[in-house]
PDB file of C-alpha atoms and ligand atoms in Angstrom:
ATOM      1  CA  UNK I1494      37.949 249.674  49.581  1.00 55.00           C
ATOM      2  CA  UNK I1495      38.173 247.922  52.980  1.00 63.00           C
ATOM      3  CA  UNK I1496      37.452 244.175  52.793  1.00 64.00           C
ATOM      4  CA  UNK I1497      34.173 244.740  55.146  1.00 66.00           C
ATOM      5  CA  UNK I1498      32.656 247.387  52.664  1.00 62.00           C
ATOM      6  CA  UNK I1499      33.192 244.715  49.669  1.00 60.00           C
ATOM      7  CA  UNK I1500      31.829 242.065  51.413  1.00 62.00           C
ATOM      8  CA  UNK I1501      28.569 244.326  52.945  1.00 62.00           C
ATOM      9  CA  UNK I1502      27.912 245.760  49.053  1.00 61.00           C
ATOM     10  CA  UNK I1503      28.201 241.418  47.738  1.00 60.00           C
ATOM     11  CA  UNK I1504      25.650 240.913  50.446  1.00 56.00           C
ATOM     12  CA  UNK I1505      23.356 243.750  49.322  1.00 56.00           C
ATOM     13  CA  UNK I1506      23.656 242.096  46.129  1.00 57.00           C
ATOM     14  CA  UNK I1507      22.707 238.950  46.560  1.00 56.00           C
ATOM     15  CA  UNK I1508      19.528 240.259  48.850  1.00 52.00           C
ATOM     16  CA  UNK I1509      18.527 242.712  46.011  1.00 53.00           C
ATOM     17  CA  UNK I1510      18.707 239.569  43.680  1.00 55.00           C
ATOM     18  CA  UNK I1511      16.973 237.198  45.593  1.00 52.00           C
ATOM     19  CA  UNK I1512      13.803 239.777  46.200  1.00 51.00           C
ATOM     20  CA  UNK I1513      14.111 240.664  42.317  1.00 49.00           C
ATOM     21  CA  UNK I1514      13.807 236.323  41.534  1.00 50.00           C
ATOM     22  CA  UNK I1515      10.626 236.022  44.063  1.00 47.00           C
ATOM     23  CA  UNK I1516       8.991 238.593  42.651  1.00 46.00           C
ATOM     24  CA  UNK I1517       9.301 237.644  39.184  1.00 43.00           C
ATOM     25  CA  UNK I1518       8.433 234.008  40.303  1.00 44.00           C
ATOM     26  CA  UNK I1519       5.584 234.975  41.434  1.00 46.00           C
ATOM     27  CA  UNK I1520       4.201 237.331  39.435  1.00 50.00           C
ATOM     28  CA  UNK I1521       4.907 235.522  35.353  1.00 55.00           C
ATOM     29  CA  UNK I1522       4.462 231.804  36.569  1.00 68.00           C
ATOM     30  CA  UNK I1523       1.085 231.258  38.374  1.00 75.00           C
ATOM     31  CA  UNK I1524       1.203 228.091  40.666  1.00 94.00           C
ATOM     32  CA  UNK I1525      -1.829 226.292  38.514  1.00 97.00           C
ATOM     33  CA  UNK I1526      -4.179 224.246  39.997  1.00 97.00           C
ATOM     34  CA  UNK I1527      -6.085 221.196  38.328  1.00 98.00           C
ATOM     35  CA  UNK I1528      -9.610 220.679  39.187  1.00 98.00           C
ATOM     36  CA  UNK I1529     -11.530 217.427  38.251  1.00 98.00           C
ATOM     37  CA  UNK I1530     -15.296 217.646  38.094  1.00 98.00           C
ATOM     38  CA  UNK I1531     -18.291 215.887  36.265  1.00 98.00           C
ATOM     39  CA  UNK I1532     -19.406 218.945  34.617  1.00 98.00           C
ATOM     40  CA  UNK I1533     -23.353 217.906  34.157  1.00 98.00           C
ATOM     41  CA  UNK I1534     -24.453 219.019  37.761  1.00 98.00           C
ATOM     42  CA  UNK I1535     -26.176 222.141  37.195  1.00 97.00           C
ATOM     43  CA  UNK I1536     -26.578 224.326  39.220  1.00 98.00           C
ATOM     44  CA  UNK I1537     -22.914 223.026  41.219  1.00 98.00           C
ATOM     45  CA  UNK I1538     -20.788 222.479  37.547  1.00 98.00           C
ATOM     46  CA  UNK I1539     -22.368 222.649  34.205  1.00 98.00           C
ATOM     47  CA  UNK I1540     -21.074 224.415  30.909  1.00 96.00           C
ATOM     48  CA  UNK I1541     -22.596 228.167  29.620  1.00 95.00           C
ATOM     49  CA  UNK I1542     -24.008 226.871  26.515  1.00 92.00           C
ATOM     50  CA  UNK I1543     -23.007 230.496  24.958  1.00 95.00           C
ATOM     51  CA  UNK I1544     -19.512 230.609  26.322  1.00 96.00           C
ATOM     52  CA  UNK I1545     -18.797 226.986  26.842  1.00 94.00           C
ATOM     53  CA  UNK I1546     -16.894 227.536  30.178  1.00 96.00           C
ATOM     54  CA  UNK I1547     -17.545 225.790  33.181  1.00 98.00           C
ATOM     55  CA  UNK I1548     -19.910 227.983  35.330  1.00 98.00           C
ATOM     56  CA  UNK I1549     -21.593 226.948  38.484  1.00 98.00           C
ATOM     57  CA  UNK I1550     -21.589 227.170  42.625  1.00 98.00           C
ATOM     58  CA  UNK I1551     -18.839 224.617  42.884  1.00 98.00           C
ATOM     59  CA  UNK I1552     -16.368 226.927  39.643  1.00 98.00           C
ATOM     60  CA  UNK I1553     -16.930 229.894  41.531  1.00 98.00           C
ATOM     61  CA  UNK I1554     -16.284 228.557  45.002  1.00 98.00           C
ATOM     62  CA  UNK I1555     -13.333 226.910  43.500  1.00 98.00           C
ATOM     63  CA  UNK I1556     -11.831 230.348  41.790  1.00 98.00           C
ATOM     64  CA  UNK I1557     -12.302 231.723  44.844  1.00 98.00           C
ATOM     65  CA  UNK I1558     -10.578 229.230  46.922  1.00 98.00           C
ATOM     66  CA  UNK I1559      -7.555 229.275  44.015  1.00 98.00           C
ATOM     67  CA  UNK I1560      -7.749 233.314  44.113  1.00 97.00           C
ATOM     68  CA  UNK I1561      -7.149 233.236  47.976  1.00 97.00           C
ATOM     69  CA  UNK I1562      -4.114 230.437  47.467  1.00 97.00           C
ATOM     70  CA  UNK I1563      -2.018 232.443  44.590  1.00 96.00           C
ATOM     71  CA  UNK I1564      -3.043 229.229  42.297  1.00 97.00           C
ATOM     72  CA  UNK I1565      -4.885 229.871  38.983  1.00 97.00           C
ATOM     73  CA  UNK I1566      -7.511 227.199  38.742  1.00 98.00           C
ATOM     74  CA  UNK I1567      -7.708 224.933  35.932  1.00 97.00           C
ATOM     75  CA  UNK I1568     -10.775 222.758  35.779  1.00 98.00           C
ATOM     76  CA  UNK I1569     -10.875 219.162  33.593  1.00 97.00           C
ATOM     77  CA  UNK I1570     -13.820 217.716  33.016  1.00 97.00           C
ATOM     78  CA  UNK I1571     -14.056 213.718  33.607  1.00 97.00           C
ATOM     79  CA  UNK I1572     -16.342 211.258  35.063  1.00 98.00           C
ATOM     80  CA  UNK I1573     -17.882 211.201  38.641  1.00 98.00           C
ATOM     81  CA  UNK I1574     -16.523 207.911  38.752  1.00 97.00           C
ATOM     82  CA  UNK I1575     -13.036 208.567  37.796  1.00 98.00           C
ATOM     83  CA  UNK I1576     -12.579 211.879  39.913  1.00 98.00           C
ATOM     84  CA  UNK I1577     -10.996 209.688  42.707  1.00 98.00           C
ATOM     85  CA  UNK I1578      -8.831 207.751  40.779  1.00 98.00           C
ATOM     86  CA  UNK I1579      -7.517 210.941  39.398  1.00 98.00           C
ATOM     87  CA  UNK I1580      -6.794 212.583  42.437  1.00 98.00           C
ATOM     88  CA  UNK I1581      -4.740 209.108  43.481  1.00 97.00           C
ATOM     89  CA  UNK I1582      -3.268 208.607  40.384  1.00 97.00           C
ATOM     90  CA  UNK I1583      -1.812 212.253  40.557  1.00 96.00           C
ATOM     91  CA  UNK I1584      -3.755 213.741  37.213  1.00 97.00           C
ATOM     92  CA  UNK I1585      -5.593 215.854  38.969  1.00 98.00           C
ATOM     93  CA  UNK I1586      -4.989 217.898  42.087  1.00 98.00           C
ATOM     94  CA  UNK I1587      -8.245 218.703  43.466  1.00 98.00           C
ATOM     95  CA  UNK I1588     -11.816 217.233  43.240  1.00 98.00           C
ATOM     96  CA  UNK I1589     -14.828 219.937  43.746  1.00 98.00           C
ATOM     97  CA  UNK I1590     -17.936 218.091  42.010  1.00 98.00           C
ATOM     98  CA  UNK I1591     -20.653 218.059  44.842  1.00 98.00           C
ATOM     99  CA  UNK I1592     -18.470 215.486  46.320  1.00 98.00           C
ATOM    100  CA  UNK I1593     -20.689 213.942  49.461  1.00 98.00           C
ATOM    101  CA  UNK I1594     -18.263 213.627  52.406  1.00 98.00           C
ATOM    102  CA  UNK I1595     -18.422 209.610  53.113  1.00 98.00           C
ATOM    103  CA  UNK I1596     -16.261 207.042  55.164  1.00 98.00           C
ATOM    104  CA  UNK I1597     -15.927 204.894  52.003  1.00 97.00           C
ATOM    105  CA  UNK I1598     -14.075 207.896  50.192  1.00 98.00           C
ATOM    106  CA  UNK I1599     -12.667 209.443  53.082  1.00 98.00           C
ATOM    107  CA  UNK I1600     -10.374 205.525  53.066  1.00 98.00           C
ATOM    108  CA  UNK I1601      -9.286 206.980  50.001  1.00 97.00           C
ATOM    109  CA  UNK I1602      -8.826 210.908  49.541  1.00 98.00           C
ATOM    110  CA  UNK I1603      -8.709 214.470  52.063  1.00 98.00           C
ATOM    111  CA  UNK I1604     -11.881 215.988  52.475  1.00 98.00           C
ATOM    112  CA  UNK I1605     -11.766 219.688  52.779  1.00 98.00           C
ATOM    113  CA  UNK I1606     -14.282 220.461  55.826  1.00 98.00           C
ATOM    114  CA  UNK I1607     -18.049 220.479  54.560  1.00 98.00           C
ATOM    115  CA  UNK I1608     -19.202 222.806  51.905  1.00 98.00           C
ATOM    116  CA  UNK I1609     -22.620 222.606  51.240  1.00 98.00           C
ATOM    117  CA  UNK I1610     -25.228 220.817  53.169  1.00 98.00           C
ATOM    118  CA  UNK I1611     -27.197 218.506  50.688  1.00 98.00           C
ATOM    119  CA  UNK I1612     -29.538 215.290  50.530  1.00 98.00           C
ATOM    120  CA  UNK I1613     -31.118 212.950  48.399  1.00 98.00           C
ATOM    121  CA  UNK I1614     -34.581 213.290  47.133  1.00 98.00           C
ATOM    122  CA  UNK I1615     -36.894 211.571  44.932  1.00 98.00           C
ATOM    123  CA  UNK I1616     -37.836 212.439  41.285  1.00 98.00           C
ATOM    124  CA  UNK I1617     -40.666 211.024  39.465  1.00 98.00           C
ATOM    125  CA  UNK I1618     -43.239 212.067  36.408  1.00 97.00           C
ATOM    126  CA  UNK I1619     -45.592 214.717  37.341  1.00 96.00           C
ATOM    127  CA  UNK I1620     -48.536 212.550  36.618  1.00 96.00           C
ATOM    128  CA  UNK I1621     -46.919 209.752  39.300  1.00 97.00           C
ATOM    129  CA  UNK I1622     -49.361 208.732  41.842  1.00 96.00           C
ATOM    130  CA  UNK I1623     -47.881 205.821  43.154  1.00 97.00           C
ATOM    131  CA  UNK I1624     -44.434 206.454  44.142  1.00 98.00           C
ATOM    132  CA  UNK I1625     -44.916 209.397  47.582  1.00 97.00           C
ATOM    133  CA  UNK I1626     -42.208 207.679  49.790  1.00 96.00           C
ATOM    134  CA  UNK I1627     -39.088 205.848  49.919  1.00 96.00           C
ATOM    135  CA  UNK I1628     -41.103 202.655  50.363  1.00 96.00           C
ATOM    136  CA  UNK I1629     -43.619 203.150  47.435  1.00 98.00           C
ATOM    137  CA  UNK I1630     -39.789 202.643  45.146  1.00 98.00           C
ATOM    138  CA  UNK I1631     -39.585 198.318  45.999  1.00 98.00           C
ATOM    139  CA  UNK I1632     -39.955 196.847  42.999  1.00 98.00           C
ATOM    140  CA  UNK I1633     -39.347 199.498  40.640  1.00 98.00           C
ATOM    141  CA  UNK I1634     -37.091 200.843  38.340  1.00 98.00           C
ATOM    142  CA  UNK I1635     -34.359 203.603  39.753  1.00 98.00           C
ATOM    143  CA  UNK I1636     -32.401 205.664  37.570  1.00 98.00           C
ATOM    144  CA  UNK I1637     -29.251 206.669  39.343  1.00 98.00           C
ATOM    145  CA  UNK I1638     -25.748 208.446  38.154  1.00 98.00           C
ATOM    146  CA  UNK I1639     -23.086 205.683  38.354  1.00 98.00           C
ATOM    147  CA  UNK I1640     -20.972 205.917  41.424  1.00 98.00           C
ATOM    148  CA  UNK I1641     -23.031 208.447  43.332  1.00 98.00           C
ATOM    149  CA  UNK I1642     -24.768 208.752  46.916  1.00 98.00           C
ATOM    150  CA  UNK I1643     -27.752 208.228  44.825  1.00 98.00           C
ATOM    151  CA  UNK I1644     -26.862 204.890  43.430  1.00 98.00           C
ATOM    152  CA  UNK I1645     -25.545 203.647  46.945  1.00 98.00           C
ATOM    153  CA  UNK I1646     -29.062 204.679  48.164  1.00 98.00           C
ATOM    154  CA  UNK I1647     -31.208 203.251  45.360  1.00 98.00           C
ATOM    155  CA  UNK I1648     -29.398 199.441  46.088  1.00 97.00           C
ATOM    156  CA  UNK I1649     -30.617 200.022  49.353  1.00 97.00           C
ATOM    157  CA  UNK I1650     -34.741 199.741  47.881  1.00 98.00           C
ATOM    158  CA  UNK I1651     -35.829 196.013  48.097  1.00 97.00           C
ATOM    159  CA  UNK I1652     -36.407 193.907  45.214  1.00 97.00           C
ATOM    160  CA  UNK I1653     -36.062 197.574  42.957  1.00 98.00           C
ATOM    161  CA  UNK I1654     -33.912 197.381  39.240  1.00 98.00           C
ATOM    162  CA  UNK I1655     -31.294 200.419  39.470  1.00 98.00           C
ATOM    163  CA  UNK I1656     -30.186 201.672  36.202  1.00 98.00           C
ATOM    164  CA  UNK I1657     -26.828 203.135  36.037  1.00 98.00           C
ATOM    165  CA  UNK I1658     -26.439 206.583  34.051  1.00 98.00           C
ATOM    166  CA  UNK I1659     -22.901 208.291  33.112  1.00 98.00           C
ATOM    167  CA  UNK I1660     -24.495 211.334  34.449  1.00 98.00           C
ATOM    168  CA  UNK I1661     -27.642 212.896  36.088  1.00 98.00           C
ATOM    169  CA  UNK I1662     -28.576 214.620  32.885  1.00 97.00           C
ATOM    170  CA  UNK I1663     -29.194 211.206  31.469  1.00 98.00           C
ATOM    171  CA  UNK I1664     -31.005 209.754  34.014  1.00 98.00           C
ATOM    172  CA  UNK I1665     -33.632 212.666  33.969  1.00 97.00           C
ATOM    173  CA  UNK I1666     -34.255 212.182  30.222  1.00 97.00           C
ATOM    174  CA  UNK I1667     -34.532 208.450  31.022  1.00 97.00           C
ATOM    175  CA  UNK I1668     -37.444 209.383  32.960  1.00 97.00           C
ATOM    176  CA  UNK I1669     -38.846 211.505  30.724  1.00 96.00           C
ATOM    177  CA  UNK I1670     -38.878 209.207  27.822  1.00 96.00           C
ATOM    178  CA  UNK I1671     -40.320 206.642  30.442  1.00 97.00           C
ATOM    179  CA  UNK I1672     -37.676 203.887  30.887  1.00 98.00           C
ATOM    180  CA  UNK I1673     -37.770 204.067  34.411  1.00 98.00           C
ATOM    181  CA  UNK I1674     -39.970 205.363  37.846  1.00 98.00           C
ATOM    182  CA  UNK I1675     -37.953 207.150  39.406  1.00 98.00           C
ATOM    183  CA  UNK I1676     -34.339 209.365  39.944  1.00 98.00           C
ATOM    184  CA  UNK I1677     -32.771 208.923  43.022  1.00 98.00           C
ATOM    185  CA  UNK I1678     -30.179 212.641  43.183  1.00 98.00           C
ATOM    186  CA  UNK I1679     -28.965 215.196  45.164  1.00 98.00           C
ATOM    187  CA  UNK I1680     -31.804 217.702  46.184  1.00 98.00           C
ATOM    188  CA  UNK I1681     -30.400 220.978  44.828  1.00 97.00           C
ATOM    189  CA  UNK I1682     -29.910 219.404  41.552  1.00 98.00           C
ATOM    190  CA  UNK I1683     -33.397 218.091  41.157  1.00 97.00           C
ATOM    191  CA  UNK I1684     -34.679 221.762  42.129  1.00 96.00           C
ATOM    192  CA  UNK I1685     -32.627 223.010  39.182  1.00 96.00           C
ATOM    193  CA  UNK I1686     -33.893 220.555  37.028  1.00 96.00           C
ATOM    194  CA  UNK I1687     -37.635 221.378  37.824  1.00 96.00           C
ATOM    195  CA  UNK I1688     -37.664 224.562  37.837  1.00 93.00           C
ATOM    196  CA  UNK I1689     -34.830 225.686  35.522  1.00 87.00           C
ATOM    197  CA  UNK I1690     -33.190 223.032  33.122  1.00 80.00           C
ATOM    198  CA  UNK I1691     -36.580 221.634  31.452  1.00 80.00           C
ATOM    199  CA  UNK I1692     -37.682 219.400  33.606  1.00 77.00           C
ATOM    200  CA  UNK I1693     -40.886 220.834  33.612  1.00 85.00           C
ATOM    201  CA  UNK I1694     -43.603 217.195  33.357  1.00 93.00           C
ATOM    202  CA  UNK I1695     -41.196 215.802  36.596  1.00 97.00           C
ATOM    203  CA  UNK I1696     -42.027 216.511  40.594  1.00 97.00           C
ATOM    204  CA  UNK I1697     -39.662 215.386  43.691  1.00 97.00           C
ATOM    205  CA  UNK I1698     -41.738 213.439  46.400  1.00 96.00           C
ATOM    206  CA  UNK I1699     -41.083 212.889  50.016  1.00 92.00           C
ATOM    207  CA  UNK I1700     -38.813 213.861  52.387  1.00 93.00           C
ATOM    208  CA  UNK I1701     -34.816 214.061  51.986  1.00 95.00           C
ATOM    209  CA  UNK I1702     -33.895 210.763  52.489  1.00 97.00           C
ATOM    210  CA  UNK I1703     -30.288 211.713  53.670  1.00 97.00           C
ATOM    211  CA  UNK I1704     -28.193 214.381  55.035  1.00 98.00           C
ATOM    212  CA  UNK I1705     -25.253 214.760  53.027  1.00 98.00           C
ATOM    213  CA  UNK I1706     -22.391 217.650  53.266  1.00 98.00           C
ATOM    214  CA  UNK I1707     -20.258 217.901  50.255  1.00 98.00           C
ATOM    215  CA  UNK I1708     -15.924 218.664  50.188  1.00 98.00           C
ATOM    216  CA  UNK I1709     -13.595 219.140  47.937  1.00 98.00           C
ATOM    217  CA  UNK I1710     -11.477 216.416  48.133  1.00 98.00           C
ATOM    218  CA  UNK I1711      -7.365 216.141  47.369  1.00 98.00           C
ATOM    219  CA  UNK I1712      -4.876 213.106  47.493  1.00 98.00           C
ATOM    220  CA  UNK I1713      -4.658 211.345  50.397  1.00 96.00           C
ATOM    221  CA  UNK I1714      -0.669 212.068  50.785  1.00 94.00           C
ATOM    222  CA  UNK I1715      -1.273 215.795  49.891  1.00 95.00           C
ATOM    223  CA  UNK I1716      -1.995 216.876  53.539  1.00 95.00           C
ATOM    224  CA  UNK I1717      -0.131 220.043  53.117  1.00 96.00           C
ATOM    225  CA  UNK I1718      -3.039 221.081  50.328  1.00 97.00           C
ATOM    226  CA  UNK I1719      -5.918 219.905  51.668  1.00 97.00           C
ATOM    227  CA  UNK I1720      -4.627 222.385  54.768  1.00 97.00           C
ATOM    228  CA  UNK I1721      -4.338 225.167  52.576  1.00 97.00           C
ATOM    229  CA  UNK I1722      -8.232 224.875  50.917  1.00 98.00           C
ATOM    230  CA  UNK I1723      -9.374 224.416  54.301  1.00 98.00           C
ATOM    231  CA  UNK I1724      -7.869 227.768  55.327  1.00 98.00           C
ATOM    232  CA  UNK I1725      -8.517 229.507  52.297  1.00 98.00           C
ATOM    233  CA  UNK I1726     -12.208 228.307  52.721  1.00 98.00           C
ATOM    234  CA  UNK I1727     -12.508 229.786  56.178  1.00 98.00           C
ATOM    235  CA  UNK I1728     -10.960 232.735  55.168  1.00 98.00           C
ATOM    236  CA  UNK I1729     -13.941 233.091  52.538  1.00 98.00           C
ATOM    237  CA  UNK I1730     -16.393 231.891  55.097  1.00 98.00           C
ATOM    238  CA  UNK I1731     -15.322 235.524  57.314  1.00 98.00           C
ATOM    239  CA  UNK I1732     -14.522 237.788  54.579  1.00 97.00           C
ATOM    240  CA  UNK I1733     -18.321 237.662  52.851  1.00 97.00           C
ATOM    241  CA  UNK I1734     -16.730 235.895  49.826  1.00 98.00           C
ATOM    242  CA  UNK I1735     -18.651 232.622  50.134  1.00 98.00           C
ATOM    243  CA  UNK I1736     -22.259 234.123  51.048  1.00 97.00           C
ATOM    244  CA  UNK I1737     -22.130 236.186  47.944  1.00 97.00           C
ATOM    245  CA  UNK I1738     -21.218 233.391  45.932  1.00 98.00           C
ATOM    246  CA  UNK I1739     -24.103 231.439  47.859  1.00 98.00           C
ATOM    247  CA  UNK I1740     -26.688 233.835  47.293  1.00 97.00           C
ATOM    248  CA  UNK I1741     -26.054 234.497  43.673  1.00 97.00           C
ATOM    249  CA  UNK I1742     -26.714 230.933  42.905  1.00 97.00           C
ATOM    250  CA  UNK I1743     -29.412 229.810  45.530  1.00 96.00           C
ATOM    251  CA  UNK I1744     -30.654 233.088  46.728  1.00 91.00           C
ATOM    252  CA  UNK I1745     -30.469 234.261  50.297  1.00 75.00           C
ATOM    253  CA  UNK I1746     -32.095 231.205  51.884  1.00 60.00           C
ATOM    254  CA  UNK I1747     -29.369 228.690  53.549  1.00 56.00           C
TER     255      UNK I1747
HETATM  256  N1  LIG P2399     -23.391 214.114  45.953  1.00 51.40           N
HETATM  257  C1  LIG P2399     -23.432 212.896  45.199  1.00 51.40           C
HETATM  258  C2  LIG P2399     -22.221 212.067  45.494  1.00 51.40           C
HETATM  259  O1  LIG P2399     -21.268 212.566  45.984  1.00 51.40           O
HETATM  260  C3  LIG P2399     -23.539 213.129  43.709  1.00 51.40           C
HETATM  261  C4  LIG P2399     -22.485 214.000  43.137  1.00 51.40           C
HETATM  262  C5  LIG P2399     -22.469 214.012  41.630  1.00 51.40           C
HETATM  263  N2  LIG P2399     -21.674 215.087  41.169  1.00 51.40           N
HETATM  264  C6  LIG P2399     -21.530 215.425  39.874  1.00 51.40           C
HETATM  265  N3  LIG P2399     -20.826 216.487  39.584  1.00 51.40           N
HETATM  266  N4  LIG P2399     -22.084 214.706  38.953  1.00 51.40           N
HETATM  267  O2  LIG P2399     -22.166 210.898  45.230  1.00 51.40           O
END
């Protein structure tokens, strides 16, 4: 065998090898992804109380986003409060948790580009008269989740005590059992809550008193993945993928 034959058949080799490694690579080990979210912000990220899994507009958006990467998508549940310590302590890898988009956290974390288009509304007991406007709140008692838009807001009403709640859940049943006036929370979720997740004897009053957009938010060093969801969320923005996802969980209106 001439020396050029050998050395064209150890190249065909090593070519045929190398394509055999990627493809195993990429089909047994999965890239994995860890989410973070605060789980108890129905209808974005709550659990199936049947199947116990983590079900909601942000899970789906996120599987879809993962799907589109090559990543399998692993969601943790924690705190709102410790989501972006998480992401800059390395635990987690992404945050998707109706994150609002702010300057405070942008210091800290990415941002993917805007989501969801959201606001804050006002939640009080049906039989409220008092409370109609942002106003009407000075001097009363605010139930707020700790660390959210909300919160920020409520310190905002004059001469008002907040009350800070682990989560949203807890703050509604604080008003319910009549420990405070009013929720301050993100509009979609108090919909849910009124019309879907019991609170039936509550009612949101006045108009949205912000415009919010939320993003999924990575490390601030992890540029390269923050890149990548943005892509893979314009890619689902064209294909269809994130209107059907959309409408199945707040019907065709947008
Ligand atoms: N949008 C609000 C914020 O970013 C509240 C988000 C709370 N999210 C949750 N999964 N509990 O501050």
């Amino acid at each position: 065998m001439s020396k050029k034959l050998i050395t064209t058949m150890l190249i065909g080799l090593l070519v045929l090898s190398l394509g055999l490694f990627g493809c195993g690579s990429k089909t047994t080990e999965k890239k994995v992804l860890n989410v973070g979210s605060d789980t108890a912000f129905a209808p974005f990220e709550y659990q199936d109380e049947k199947t116990k899994e983590y079900v909601g507009f942000d899970m789906d958006l996120i599987k879809a986003i993962g799907d589109e990467m090559g990543y399998e998508v692993k969601v943790q549940g924690m705190p709102f409060d410790g989501l972006i310590p998480g992401l800059e302590a390395g635990t987690i890898d992404l945050v998707i948790s109706a994150m609002t988009i702010t300057d405070e956290r942008a210091l800290k974390v990415n941002f993917s580009k805007p989501y969801y288009q959201s606001g804050l509304t006002i939640v009080v007991r049906s039989d409220n008269t008092t409370i109609t406007s942002f106003d009407d709140l000075k001097g009363k008692t605010i139930a707020v989740q700790i660390g959210t838009t909300g919160a920020m807001e409520a310190k905002k009403v004059e001469g008002a005590t907040i009350r800070e709640f682990n989560t949203a859940p807890d703050a509604f049943l604080e008003l319910k059992a009549g420990g405070v006036d009013a929720v301050i929370n993100d509009k979609p979720v108090n919909d849910y809550y009124i019309t879907q997740a019991g609170g039936k004897d509550a009612k949101q009053v006045g108009e949205p008193l912000t415009a919010e957009s939320y993003g999924i938010a990575s490390a601030k060093k992890n540029t390269e993945l923050a890149e990548k969801v943005d892509q893979a969320l314009a890619k689902l923005r064209e294909n269809g993928k994130y209107d059907e996802i959309y409408t199945k969980w707040f019907g065709a209106q947008k």
